PDB file of C-alpha atoms and ligand atoms in Angstrom:
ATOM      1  CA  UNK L  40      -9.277  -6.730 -14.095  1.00 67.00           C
ATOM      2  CA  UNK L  41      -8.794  -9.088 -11.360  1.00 79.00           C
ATOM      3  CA  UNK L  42     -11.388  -9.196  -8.326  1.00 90.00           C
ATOM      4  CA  UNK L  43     -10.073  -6.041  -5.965  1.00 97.00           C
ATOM      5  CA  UNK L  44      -7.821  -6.558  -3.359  1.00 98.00           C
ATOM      6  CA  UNK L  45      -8.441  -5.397   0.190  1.00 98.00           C
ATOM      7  CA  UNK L  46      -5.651  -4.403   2.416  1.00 99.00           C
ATOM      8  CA  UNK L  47      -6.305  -3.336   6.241  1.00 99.00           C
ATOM      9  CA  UNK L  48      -4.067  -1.249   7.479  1.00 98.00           C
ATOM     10  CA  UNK L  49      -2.752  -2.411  11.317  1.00 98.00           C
ATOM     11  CA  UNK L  50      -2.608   1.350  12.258  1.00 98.00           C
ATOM     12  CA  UNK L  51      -5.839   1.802  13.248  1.00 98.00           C
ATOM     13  CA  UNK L  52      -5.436  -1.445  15.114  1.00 98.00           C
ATOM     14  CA  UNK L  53      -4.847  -2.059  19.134  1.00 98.00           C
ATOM     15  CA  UNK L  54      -1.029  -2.467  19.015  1.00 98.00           C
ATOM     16  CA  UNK L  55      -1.105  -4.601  21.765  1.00 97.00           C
ATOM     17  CA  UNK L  56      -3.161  -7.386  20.241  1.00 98.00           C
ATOM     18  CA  UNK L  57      -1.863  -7.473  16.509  1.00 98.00           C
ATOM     19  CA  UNK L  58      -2.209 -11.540  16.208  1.00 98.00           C
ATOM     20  CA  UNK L  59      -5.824 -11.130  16.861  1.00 98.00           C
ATOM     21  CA  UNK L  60      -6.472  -7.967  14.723  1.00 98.00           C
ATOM     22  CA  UNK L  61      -4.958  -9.943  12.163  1.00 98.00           C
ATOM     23  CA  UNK L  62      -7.186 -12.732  12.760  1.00 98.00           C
ATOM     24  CA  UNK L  63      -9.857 -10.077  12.731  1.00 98.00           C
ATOM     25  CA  UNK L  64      -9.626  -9.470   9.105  1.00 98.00           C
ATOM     26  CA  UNK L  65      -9.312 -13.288   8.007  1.00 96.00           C
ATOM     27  CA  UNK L  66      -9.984 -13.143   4.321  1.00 96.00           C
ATOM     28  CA  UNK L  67      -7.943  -9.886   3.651  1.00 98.00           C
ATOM     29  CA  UNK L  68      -5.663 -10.143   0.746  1.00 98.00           C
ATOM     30  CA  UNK L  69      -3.065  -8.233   2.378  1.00 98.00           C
ATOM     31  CA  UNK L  70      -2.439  -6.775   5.561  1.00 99.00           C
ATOM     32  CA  UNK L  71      -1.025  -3.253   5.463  1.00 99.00           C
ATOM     33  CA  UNK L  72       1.800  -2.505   8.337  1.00 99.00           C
ATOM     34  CA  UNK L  73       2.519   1.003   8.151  1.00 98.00           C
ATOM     35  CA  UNK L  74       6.481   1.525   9.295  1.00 99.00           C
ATOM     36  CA  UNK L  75       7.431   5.279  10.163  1.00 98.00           C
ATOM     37  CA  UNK L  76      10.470   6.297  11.307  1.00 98.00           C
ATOM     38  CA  UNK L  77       9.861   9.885  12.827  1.00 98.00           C
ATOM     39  CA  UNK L  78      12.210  11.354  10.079  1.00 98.00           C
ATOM     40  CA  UNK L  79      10.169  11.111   6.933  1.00 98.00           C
ATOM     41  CA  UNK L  80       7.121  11.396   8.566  1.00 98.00           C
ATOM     42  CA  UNK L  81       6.191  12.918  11.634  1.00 98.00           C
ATOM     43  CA  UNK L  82       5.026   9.722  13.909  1.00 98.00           C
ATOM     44  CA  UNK L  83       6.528   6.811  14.975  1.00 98.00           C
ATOM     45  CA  UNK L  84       5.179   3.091  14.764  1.00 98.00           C
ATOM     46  CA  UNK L  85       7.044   0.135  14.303  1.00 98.00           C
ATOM     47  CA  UNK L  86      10.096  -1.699  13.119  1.00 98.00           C
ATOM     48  CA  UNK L  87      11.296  -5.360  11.746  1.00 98.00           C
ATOM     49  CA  UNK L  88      10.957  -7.045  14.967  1.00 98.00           C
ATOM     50  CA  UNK L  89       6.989  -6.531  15.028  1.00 98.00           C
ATOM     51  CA  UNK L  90       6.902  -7.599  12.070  1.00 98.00           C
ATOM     52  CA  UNK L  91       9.124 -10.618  12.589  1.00 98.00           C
ATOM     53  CA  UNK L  92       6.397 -11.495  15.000  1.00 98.00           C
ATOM     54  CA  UNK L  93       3.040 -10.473  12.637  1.00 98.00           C
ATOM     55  CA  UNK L  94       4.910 -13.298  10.151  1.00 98.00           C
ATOM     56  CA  UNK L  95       4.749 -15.547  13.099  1.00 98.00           C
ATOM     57  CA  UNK L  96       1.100 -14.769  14.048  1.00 98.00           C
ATOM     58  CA  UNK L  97      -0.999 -14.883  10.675  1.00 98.00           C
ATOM     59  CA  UNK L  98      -0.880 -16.208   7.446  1.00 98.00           C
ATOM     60  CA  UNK L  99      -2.117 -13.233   5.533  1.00 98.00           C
ATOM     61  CA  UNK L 100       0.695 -11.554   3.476  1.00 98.00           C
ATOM     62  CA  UNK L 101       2.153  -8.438   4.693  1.00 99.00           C
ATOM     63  CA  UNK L 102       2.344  -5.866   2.374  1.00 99.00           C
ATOM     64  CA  UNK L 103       4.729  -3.513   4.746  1.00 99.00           C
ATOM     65  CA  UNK L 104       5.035   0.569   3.515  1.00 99.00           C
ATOM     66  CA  UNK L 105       7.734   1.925   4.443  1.00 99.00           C
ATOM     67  CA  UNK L 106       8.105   5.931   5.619  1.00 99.00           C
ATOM     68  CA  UNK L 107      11.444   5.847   6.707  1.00 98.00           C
ATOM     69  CA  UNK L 108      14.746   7.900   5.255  1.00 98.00           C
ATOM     70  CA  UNK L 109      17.166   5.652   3.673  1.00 98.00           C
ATOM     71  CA  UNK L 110      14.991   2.553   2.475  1.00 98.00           C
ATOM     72  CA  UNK L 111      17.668   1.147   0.664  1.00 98.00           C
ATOM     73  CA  UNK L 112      19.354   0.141   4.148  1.00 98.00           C
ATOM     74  CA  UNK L 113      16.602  -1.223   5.821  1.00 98.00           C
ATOM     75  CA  UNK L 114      14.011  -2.434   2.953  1.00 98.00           C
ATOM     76  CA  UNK L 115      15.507  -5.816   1.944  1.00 98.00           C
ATOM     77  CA  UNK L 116      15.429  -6.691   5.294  1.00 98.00           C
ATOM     78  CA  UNK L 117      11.565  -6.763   5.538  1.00 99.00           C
ATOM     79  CA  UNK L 118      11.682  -8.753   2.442  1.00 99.00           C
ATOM     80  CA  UNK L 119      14.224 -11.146   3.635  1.00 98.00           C
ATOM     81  CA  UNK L 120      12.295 -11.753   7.180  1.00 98.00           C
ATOM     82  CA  UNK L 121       9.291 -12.964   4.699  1.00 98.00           C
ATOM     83  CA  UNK L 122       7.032  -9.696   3.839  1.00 99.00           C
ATOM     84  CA  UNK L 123       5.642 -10.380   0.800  1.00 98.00           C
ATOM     85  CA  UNK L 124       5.642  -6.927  -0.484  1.00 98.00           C
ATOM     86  CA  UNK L 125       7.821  -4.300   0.953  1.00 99.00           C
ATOM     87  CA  UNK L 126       7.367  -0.761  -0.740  1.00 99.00           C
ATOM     88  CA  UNK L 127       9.268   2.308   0.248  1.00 99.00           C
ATOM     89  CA  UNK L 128       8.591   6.138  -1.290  1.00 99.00           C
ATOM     90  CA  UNK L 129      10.219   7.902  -4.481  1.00 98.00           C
ATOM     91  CA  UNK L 130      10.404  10.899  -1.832  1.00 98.00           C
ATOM     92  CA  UNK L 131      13.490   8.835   0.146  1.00 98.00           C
ATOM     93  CA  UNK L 132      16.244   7.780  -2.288  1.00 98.00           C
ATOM     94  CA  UNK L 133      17.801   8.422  -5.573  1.00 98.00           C
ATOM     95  CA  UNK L 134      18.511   5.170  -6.716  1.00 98.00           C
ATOM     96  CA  UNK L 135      14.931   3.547  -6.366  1.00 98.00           C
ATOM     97  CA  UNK L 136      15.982   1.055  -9.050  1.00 98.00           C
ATOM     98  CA  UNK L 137      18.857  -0.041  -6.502  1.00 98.00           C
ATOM     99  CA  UNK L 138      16.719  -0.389  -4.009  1.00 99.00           C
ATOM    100  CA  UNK L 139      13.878  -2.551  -5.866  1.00 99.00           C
ATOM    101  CA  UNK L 140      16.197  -4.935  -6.692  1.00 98.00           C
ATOM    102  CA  UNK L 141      17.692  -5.362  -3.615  1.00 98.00           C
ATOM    103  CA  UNK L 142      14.268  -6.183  -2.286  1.00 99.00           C
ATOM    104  CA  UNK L 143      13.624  -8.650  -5.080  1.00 98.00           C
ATOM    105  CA  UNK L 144      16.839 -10.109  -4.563  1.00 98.00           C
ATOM    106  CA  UNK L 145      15.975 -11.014  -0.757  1.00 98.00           C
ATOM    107  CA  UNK L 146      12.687 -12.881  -2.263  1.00 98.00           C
ATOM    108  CA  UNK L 147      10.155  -9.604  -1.994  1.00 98.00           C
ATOM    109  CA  UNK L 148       7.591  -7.664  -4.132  1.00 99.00           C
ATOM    110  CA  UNK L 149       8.926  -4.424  -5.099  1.00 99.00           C
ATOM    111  CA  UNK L 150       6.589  -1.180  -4.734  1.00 99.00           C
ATOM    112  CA  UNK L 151       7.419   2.098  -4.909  1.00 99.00           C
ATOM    113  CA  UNK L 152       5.037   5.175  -3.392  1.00 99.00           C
ATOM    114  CA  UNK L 153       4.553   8.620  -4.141  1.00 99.00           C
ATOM    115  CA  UNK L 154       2.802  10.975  -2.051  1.00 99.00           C
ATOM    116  CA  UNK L 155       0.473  13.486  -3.081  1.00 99.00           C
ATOM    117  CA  UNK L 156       1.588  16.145  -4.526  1.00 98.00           C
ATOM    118  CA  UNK L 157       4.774  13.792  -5.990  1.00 98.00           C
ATOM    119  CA  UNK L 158       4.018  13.643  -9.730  1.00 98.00           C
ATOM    120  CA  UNK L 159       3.856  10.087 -11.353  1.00 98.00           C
ATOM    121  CA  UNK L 160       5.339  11.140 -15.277  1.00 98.00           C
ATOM    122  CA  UNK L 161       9.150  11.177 -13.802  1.00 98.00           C
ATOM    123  CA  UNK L 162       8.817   7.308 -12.427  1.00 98.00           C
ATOM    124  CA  UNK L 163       7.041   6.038 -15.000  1.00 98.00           C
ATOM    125  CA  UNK L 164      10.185   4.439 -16.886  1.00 97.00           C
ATOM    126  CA  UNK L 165      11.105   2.380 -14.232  1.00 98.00           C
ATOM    127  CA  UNK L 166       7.647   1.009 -12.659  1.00 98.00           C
ATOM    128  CA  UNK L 167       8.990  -1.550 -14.767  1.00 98.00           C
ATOM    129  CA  UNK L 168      11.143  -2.589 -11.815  1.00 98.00           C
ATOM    130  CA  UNK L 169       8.518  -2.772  -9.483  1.00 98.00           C
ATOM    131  CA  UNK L 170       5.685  -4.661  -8.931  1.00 98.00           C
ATOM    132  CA  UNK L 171       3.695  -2.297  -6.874  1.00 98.00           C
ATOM    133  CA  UNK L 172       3.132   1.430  -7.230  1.00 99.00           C
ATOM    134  CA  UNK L 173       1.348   2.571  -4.143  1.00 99.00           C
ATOM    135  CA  UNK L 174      -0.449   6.042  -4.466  1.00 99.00           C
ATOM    136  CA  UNK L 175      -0.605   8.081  -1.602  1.00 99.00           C
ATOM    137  CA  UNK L 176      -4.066   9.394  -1.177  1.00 99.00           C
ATOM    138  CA  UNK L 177      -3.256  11.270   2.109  1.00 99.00           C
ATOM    139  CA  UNK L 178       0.119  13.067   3.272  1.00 98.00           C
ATOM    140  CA  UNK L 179       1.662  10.111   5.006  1.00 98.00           C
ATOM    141  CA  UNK L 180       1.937   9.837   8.625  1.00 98.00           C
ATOM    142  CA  UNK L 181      -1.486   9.376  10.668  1.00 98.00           C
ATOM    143  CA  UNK L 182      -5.011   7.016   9.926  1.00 98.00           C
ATOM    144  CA  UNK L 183      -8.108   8.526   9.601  1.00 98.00           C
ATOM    145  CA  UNK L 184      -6.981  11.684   6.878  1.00 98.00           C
ATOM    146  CA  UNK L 185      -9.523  12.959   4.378  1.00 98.00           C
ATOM    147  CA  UNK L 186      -8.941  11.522   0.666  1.00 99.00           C
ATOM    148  CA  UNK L 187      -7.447  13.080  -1.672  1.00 98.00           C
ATOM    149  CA  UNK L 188      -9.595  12.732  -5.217  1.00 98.00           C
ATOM    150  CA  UNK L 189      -6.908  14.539  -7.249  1.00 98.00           C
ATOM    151  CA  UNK L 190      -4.163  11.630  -6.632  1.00 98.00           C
ATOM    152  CA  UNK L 191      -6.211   9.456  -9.182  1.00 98.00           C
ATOM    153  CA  UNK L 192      -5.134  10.952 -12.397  1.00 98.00           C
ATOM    154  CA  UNK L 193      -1.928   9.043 -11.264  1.00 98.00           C
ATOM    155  CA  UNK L 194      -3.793   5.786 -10.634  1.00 98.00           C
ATOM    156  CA  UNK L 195      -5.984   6.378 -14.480  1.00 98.00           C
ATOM    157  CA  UNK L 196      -2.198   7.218 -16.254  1.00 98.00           C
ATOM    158  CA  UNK L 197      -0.986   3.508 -15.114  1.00 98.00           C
ATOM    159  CA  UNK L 198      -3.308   2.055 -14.993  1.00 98.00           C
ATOM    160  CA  UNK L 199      -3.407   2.506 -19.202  1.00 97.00           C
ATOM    161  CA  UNK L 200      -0.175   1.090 -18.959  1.00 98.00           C
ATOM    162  CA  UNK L 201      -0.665  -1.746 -17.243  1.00 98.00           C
ATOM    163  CA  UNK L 202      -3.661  -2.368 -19.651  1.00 96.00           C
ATOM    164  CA  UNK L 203      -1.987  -2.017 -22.455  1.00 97.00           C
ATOM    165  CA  UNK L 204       0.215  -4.572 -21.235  1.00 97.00           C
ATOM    166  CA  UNK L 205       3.632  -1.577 -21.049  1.00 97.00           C
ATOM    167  CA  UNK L 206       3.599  -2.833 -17.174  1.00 97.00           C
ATOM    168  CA  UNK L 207       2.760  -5.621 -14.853  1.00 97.00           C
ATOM    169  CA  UNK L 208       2.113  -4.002 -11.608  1.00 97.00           C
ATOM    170  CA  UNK L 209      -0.677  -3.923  -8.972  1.00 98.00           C
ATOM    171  CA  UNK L 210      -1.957  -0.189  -8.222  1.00 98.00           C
ATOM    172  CA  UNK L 211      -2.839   0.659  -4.516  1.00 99.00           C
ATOM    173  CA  UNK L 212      -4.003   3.285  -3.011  1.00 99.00           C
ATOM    174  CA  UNK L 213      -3.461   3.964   0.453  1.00 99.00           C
ATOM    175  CA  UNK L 214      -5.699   6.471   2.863  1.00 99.00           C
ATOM    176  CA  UNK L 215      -9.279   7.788   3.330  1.00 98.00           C
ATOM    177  CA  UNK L 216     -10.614   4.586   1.441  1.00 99.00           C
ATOM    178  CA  UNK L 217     -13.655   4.204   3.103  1.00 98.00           C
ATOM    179  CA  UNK L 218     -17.869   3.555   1.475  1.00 98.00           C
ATOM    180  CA  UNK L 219     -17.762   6.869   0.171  1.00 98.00           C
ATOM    181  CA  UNK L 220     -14.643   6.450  -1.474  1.00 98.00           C
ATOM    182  CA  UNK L 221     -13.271   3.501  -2.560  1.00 98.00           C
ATOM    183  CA  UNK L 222     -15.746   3.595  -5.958  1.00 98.00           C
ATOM    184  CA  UNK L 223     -14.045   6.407  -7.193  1.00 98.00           C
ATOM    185  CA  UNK L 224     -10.642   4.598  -6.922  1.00 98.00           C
ATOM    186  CA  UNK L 225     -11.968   1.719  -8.459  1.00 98.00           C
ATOM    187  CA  UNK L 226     -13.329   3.494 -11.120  1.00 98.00           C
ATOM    188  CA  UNK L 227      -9.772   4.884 -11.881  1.00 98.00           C
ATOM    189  CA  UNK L 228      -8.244   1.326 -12.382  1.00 97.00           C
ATOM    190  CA  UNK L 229      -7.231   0.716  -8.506  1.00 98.00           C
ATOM    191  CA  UNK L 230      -6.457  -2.947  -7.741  1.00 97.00           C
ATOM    192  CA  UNK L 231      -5.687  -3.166  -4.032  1.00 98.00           C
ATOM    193  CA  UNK L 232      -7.351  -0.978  -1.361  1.00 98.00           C
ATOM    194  CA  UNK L 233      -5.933  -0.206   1.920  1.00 99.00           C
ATOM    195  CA  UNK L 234      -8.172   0.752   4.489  1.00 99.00           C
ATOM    196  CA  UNK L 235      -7.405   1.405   8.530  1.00 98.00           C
ATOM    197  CA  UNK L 236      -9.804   3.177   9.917  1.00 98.00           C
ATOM    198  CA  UNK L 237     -12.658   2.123   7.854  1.00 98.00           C
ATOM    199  CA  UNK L 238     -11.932  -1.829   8.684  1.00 98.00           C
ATOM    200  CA  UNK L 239     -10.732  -1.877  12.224  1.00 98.00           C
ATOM    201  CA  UNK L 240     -13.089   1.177  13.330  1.00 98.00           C
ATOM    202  CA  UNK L 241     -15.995  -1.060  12.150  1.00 98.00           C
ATOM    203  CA  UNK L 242     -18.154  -3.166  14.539  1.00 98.00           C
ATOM    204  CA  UNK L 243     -16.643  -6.256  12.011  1.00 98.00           C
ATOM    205  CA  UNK L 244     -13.789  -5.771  10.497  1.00 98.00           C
ATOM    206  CA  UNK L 245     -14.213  -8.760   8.564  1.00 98.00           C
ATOM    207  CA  UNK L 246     -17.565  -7.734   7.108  1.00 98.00           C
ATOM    208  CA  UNK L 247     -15.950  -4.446   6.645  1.00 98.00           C
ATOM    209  CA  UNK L 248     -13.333  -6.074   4.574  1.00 98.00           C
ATOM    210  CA  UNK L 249     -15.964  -7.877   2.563  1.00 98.00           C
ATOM    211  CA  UNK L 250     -18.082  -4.738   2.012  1.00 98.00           C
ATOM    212  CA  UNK L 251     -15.525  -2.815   0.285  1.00 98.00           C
ATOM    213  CA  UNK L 252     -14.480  -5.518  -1.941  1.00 98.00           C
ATOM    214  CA  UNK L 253     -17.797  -5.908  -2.921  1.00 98.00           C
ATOM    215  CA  UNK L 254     -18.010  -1.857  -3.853  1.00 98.00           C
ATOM    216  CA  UNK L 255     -14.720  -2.105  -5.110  1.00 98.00           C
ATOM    217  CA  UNK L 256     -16.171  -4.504  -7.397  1.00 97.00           C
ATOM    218  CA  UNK L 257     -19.346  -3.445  -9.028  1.00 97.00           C
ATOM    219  CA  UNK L 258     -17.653   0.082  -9.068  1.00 96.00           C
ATOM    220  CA  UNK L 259     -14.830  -1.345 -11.690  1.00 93.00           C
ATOM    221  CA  UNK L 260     -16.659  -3.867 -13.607  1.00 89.00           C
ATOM    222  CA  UNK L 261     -17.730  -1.753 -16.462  1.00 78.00           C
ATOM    223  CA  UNK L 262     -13.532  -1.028 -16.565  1.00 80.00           C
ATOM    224  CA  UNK L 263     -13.150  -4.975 -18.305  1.00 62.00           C
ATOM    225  CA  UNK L 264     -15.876  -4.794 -20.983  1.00 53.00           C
TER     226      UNK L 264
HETATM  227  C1  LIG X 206      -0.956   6.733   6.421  1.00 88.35           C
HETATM  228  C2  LIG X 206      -0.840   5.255   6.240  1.00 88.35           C
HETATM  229  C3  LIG X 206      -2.106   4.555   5.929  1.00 88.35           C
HETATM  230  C4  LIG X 206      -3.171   4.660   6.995  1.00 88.35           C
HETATM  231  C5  LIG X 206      -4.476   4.718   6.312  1.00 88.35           C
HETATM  232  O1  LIG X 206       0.325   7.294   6.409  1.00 88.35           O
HETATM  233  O2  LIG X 206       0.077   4.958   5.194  1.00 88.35           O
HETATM  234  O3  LIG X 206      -1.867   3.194   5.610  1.00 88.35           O
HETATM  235  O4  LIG X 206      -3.205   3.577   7.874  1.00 88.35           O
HETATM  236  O5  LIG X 206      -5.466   4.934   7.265  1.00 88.35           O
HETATM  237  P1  LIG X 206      -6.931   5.353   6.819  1.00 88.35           P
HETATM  238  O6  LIG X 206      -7.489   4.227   6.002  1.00 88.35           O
HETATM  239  O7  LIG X 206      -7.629   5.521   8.129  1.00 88.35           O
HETATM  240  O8  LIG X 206      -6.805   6.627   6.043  1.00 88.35           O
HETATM  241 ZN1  LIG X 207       0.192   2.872   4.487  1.00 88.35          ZN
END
């Protein structure tokens, strides 16, 4: 495996100061913008034109998650503004496969996410259109949830499959990653870690960002002997 990815999330993040919280985490693979629309999730946060201006302010890709009914209308659009991956949840459309292309079409990563309790067997035929499968390991909606340890059965099951070369796709895991956490994801094959509240409620986010790469790290390395 590739050297684990760290992702901050923005949401634990002063809103009001984004360019700087980005420049907080320099080093970060990706930066994590969490978009909820109040209908599939029960908070509100932001929309294209913040992240029009996060493109603007750093140079670390966005990797922007989508929580919103209807992704297929307003996913490509991420995409085409310049996110580098835009992912949007099983949980929100029927035709997922319309809506992954549609995002690679306007020049973006495709990931799709399932929340907890959404079962991974039904989706695994067409991960092959995807490039990102994003595993849920709290119900969607607010920073700072406990993890969810049973979620990782669905990180082990594609992770096979991306080892036995059936996929090419990077497996994240998003909430309650945090020092007491993220080896357990690593040991189940995760690539890419997002973290909010254990990065940007650190005294240094940056070192943060470094520490947990560094668990990540030693925690998977027996996983590519
Ligand atoms: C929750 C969001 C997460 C959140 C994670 O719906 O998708 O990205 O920011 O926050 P922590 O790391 O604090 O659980
Ligand atoms: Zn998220």
């Amino acid at each position: 495996m590739a050297a684990p990815m760290i992702a901050p999330s923005i949401l634990s993040a002063d809103f009001a100061r984004l360019g700087e919280e980005a420049d907080a985490v320099t080093g970060s693979d990706w930066l994590h913008v969490d978009v909820m629309d109040a209908h599939f999730v029960p908070n509100l946060t932001l929309g294209l034109p913040v992240v029009k201006s996060l493109l603007k302010a750093t140079d670390i890709p966005l990797d922007c998650h989508l929580m919103i009914d209807d992704p297929g209308r307003w996913a490509p659009s991420y995409a085409e503004a310049g996110a580098y991956n835009v992912t949007f949840h099983a949980e929100a459309t029927d035709d997922p496969i319309a809506v992954a292309k549609d995002i690679r079409a306007a020049g973006g990563k495709a990931g799709l996410s399932v929340k907890p309790n959404t079962p991974i067997e039904p989706y695994l035929e067409i991960l092959k259109e995807f490039d990102t499968l994003l595993v849920m390991s709290v119900e969607p909606g607010f920073g700072g949830q406990s993890f969810i340890p049973d979620v990782l059965g669905k990180a082990r099951t594609v992770r096979k499959l991306v080892d036995s070369g059936e996929l090419t796709l990077v497996v994240e895991i998003d909430g309650g990653i945090n020092v007491d956490t993220v080896e357990q994801a690593a040991e189940a094959g995760v690539d890419c870690f997002v973290a909010g509240s254990a990065v940007y409620g650190a005294a240094d986010p940056a070192a943060a960002v470094r520490g947990l790469r560094e668990q990540a790290g030693r925690a998977s390395a027996h996983l590519s002997l």
